[in-house]
C-alpha positions in Angstrom: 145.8 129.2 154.2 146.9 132.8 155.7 149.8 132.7 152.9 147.5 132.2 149.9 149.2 134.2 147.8 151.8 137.2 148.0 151.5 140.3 146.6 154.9 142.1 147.0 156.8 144.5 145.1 159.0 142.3 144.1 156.6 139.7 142.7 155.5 142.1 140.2 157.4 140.0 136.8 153.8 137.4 138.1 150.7 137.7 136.7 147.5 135.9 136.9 145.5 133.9 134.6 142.4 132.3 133.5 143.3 128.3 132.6 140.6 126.6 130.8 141.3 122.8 131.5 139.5 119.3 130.1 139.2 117.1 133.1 137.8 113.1 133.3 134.5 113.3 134.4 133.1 109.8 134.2 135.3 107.1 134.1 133.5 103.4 133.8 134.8 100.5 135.6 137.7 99.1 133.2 139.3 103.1 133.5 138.1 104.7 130.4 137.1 107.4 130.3 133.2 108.2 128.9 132.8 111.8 129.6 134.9 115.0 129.8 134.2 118.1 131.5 135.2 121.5 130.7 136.6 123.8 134.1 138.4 127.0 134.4 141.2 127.2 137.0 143.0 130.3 138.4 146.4 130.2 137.5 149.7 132.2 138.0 153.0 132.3 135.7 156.5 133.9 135.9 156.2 136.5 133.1 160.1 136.4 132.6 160.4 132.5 132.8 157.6 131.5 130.6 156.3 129.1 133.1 152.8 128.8 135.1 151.2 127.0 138.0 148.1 126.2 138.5 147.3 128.3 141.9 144.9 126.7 144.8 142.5 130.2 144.8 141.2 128.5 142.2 139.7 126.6 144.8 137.1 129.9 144.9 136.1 129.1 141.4 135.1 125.2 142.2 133.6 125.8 145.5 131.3 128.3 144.0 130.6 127.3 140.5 132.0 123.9 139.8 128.9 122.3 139.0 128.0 125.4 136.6 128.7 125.5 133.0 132.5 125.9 131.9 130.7 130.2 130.8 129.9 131.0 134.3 133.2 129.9 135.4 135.0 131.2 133.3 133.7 134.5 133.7 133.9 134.6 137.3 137.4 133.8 137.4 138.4 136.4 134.4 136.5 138.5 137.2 138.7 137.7 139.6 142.1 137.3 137.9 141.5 140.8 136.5 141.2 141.8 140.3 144.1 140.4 141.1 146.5 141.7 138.3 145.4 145.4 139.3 146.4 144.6 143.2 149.7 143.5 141.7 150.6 145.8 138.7 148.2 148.6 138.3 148.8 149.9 142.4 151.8 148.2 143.9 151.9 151.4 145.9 149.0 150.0 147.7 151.7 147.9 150.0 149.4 145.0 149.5 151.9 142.5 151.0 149.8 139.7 151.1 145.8 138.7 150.3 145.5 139.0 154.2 145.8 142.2 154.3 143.1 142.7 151.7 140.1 145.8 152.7 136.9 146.7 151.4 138.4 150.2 150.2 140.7 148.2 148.0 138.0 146.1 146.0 136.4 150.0 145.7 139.3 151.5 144.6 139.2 148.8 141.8 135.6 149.3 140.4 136.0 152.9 140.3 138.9 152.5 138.3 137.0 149.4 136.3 134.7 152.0 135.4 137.1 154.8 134.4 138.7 152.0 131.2 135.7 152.8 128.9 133.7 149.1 130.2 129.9 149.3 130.1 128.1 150.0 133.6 127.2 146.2 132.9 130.5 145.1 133.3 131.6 147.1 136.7 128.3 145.7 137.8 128.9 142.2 136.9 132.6 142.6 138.4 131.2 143.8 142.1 129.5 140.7 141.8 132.0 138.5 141.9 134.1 140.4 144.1 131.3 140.2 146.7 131.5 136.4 146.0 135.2 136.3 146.6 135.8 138.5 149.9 132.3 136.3 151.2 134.6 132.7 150.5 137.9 134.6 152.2 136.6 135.7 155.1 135.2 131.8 155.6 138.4 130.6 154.7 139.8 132.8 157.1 142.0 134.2 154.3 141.1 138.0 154.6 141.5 138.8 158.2 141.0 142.8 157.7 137.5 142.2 156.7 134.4 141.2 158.5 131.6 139.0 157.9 129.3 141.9 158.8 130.0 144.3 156.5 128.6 142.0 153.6 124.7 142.4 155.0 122.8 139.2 154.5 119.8 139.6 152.8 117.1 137.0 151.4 115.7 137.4 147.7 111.8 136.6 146.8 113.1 133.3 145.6 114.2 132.7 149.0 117.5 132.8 148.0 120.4 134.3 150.4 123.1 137.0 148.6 125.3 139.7 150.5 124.9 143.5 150.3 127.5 145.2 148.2 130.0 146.9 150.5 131.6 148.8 148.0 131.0 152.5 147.2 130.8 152.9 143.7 130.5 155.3 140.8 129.2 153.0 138.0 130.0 154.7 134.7 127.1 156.0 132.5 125.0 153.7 130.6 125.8 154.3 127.0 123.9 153.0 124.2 125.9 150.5 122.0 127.2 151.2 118.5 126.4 147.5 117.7 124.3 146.3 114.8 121.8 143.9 115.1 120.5 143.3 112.0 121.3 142.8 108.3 118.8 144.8 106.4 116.0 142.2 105.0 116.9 142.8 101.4 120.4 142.3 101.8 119.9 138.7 103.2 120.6 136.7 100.1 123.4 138.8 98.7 125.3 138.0 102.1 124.0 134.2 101.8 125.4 134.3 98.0 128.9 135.8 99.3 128.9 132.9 101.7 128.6 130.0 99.4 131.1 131.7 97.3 133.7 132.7 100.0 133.1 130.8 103.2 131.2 127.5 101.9 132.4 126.1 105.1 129.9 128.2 107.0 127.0 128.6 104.8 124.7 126.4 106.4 125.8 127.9 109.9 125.0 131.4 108.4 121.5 130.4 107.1 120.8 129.1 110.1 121.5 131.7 112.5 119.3 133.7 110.2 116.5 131.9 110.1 116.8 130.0 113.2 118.5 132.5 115.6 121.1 130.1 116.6 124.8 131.1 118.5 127.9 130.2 117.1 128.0 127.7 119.9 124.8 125.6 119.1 125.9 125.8 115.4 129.2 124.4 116.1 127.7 121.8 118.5 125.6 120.3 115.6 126.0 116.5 114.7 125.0 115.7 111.1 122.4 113.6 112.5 121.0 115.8 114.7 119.2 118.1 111.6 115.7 116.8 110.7 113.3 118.0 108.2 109.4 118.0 108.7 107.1 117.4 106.2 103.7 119.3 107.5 105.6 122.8 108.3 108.6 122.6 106.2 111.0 123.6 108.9 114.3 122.1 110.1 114.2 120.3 113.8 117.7 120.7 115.6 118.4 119.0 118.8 120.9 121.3 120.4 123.4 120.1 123.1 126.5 120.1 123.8 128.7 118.0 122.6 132.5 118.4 123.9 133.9 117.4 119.9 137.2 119.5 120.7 138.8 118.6 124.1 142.2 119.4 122.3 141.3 123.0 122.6 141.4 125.1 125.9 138.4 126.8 124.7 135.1 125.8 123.0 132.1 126.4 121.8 129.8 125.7 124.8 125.8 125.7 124.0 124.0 128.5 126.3 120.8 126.5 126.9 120.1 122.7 125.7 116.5 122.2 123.2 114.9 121.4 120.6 115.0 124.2 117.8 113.6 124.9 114.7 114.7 126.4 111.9 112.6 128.3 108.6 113.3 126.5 105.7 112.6 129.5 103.7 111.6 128.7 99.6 114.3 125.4 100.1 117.0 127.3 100.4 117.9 125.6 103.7 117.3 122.2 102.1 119.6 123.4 99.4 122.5 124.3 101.7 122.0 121.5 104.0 122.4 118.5 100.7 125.1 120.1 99.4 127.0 120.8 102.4 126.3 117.1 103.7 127.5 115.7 99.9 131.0 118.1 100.7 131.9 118.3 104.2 132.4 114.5 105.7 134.8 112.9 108.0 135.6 109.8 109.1 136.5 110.3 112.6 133.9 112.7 113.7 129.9 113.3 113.0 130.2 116.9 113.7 128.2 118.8 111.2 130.5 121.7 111.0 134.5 120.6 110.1 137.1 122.6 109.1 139.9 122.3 106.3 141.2 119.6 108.7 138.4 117.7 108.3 138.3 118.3 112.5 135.3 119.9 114.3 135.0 123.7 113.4 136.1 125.9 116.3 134.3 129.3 117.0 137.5 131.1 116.3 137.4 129.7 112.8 134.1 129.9 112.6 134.5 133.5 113.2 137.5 134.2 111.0 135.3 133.1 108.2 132.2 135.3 108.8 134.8 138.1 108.6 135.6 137.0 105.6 132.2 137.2 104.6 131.6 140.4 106.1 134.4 142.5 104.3 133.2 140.7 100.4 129.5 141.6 101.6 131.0 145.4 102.5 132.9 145.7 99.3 129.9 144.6 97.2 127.5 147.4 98.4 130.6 149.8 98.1 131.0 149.0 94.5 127.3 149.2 93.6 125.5 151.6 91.2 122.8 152.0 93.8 123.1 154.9 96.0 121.2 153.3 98.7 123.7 150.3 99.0 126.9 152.5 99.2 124.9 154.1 102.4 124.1 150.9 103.8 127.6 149.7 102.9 129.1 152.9 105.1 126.6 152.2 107.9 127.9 148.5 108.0 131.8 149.7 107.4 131.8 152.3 110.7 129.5 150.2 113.0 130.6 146.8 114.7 128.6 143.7 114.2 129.6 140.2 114.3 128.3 136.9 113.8 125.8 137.5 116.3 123.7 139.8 114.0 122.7 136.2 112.5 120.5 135.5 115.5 119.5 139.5 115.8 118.4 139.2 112.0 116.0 136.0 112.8 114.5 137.9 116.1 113.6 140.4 113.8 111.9 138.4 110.8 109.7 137.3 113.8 109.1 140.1 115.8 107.3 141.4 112.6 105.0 138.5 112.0 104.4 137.6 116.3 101.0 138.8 118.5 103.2 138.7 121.8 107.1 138.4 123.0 105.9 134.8 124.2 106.2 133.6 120.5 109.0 135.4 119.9 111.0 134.1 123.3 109.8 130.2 122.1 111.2 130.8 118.2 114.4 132.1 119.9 114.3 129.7 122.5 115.1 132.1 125.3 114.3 131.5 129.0 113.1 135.0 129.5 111.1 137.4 127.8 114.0 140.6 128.5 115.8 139.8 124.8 112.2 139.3 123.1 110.7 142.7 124.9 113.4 144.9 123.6 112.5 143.6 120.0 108.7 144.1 120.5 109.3 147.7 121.5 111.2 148.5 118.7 110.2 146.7 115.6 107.0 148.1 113.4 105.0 145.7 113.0 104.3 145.6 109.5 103.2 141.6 108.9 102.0 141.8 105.0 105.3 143.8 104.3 107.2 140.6 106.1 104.8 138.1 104.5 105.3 139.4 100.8 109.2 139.7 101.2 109.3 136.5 102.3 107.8 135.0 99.6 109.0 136.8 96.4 112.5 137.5 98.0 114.5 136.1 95.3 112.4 132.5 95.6 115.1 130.3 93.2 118.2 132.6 93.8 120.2 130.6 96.7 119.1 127.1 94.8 120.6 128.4 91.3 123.3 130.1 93.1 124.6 126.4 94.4 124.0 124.6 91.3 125.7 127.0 88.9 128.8 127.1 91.9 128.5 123.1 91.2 128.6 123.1 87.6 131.5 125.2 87.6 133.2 122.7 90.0 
C-alpha cells in the first residue's frame, strides 16, 4: 500500500471528494434486500474528464467509523479530503510526491493555514482531530513511513478510553462570538406561523413543530404519518423519532441526530389544527412519510430548507412594511443577522428555559444527551415564568385555527 495515492505536480487537474453512497445492508435469504445503509467514501475524479473513482483511502473512513452514523463519517472524511486537496493544490511546492512522504510539519502547515480562512477555533480543532486519526491508521498501514508511532503520545482518558497526543503545533484562531440568531422573538411566533400556511403550507407543521417541540430538520423529515400521537391528559403531541432511510435516491439525507420519543406543545390547538389539515392535504400512495413534496415524494432537507427561506424573506418584508417602529427594528435585526431553520428548535429551548427549575428539564424537553446546549440557555435567559405563562395563553388563542379555516374557505 506504499503507492496509496500520488501527489505530483502533474496530478494537479485531480481533486478529492466526499461520496455519500447507499449500500445493501441486510439482505434475507431469497436476495432482497430489507435494509439500506448510508456510508461516505473518499473519492477522487479527473477535474478535466468529468470522471471519478471511488479511491481505497476510503478504507480510513470504514476502518474507523463504519459502524457510526452516515454524520460522523461524513464529517471525518470532508476532514480529510479537505487535507488532501490542500497537499495537492493549495502547496504543490511542498514536493509532496507521494502520501509516503507525508511529515508532521505538513499536517501543521495545514491547520495554521485552516485557521487563517476565517473557520471558527471549533473547526481547526475538530480538523486536528481527524488528522491525528488519519496519520495514527498510516503509520499502521505502513503508508506514512516519515512518521513515527511515537510522536502521537498515547494517553488514556477517565473513561478508560486510549486517544493520541496532538503532534501538531498550532495557532488556533480566536474564538469569536457568532452573529447567529437563535430565537424568533415570542410575539412574532404566529405572524411567522401565519406566513407559513400561506407561503410554505408544505412545511407548516414542520415549522410548528420545531417551535414547540425543538425538533431538527432531520427528525421532522424522518416523521411517518403514523408516528404522530395525541394525548388526552396533557394535550401534547407524542413523536417517535427514528430514522427512517425514505430517500435512498438521494446521496444525501436527512439523518436523525439521536433516536426517542418526543413531545411536542400542542399550544391553544394550534398543533391539532395544522396536523388535520396537513394530514387531509398531503398523502401519497407510495410512501407514509409525513412530510412530501410537490412530487408527492419524501421531503428532502434541501427543500425543506428552500421553503423556510421562503418563509423567512415574507416574515422580513412584513415587519419592514409595518406601521410599528418596533417591528421595522426587529425586521433590520433579522435582515443583517443569519438564522436558519435551526432557530425553530432555539425558539422552543427558550419557551422552556423560562418556565424550567433546572437544565435537567430543559435537556429532557429538548431531548439532549448532555446538559452543555441546556446550560448556555439557563445562563442567559431571565427567568420570568408569569410573563411566559400569560403569553402563552392569550397569544392570539384562535388566530392559527381561523387563519387555516378562512385559507380553506378561500380554497
Amino acid at each position: 500500500m506504499s503507492n496509496v495515492v500520488e501527489l505530483q505536480n502533474k496530478n494537479q487537474n485531480i481533486k478529492f471528494f466526499v461520496n455519500p453512497v447507499w449500500i445493501d445492508y441486510v439482505v434475507d435469504g431469497n436476495g432482497k434486500v430489507k435494509e439500506k445503509k448510508h456510508i461516505c467514501l473518499i473519492a477522487i475524479k479527473n477535474i478535466e474528464k468529468v470522471t471519478y473513482i471511488n479511491h481505497h483511502l476510503s478504507d480510513f473512513i470504514i476502518d474507523k467509523w463504519g459502524l457510526k452514523s452516515f454524520n460522523t463519517q461524513k464529517k471525518h472524511a470532508t476532514n480529510t479530503v479537505k487535507f488532501l486537496n490542500f497537499l495537492i493544490h493549495r502547496y504543490p511546492a511542498l514536493k509532496i510526491n507521494n502520501l509516503i512522504d507525508l511529515t508532521v510539519s505538513q499536517g501543521t502547515m495545514y491547520l495554521n493555514w485552516l485557521g487563517t480562512t476565517g473557520v471558527s477555533q471549533d473547526t481547526v480543532k475538530d480538523a486536528e482531530r481527524t488528522l491525528i486519526h488519519f496519520y495514527v491508521w498510516g503509520i499502521k498501514k505502513s503508508i506514512f513511513t516519515q512518521v513515527d508511532i511515537t510522536e502521537f503520545k498515547e494517553q488514556i482518558s477517565e473513561q478508560n478510553k486510549v486517544y493520541f497526543q496532538s503532534p501538531f503545533q498550532v495557532i488556533y484562531p480566536q474564538k469569536k462570538v457568532k452573529e447567529l440568531e437563535h430565537v424568533i422573538p415570542f410575539e412574532f411566533i404566529p405572524v411567522f406561523l401565519e406566513i407559513a400556511t400561506i407561503h410554505a403550507p408544505r412545511i407548516a407543521l414542520g415549522i410548528y413543530l420545531q417551535i414547540f417541540g425543538g425538533l431538527r430538520v432531520s427528525e421532522v423529515l424522518n416523521i411517518k404519518r403514523t408516528q404522530i400521537t395525541k394525548t388526552l391528559v396533557s394535550k401534547e403531541f407524542i413523536l417517535q423519532i427514528e430514522n427512517q432511510n425514505f430517500r435512498t435516491d438521494l446521496k444525501e439525507h436527512a439523518s436523525v441526530k439521536k433516536i426517542r420519543t418526543q413531545a411536542v406543545l400542542d399550544i391553544n390547538g394550534w398543533g391539532s389544527t395544522l396536523l388535520r389539515k396537513h394530514l387531509n392535504i398531503y398523502q401519497s400512495k407510495s410512501t407514509n412519510a409525513l412530510f412530501l413534496n410537490s412530487s408527492d415524494k419524501p421531503m428532502s432537507g434541501r427543500s425543506y430548507r428552500q421553503y423556510f427561506e421562503k418563509c423567512k424573506d415574507r416574515f422580513i418584508s412584513q415587519l419592514e412594511t409595518s406601521e410599528q417602529i418596533d417591528h421595522r427594528i426587529v425586521a433590520q435585526h433579522l435582515k443583517n443577522i443569519k438564522w436558519s431553520t435551526h432557530i425553530g428548535r432555539g425558539t422552543f429551548t427558550n419557551i422552556v428555559a423560562n418556565e424550567a427549575s433546572n437544565p435537567y428539564e430543559i435537556a429532557h424537553m429538548r431531548g439532549d444527551s448532555s446538559l452543555e446546549s441546556a446550560l448556555s440557555y439557563m445562563v442567559s435567559t431571565s427567568r420570568i415564568h408569569q410573563k411566559i405563562e400569560e403569553k402563552l395563553e392569550t397569544m392570539h388563542e384562535s388566530y392559527i385555527p381561523n387563519l387555516i379555516v378562512r385559507k380553506g374557505n378561500k380554497q
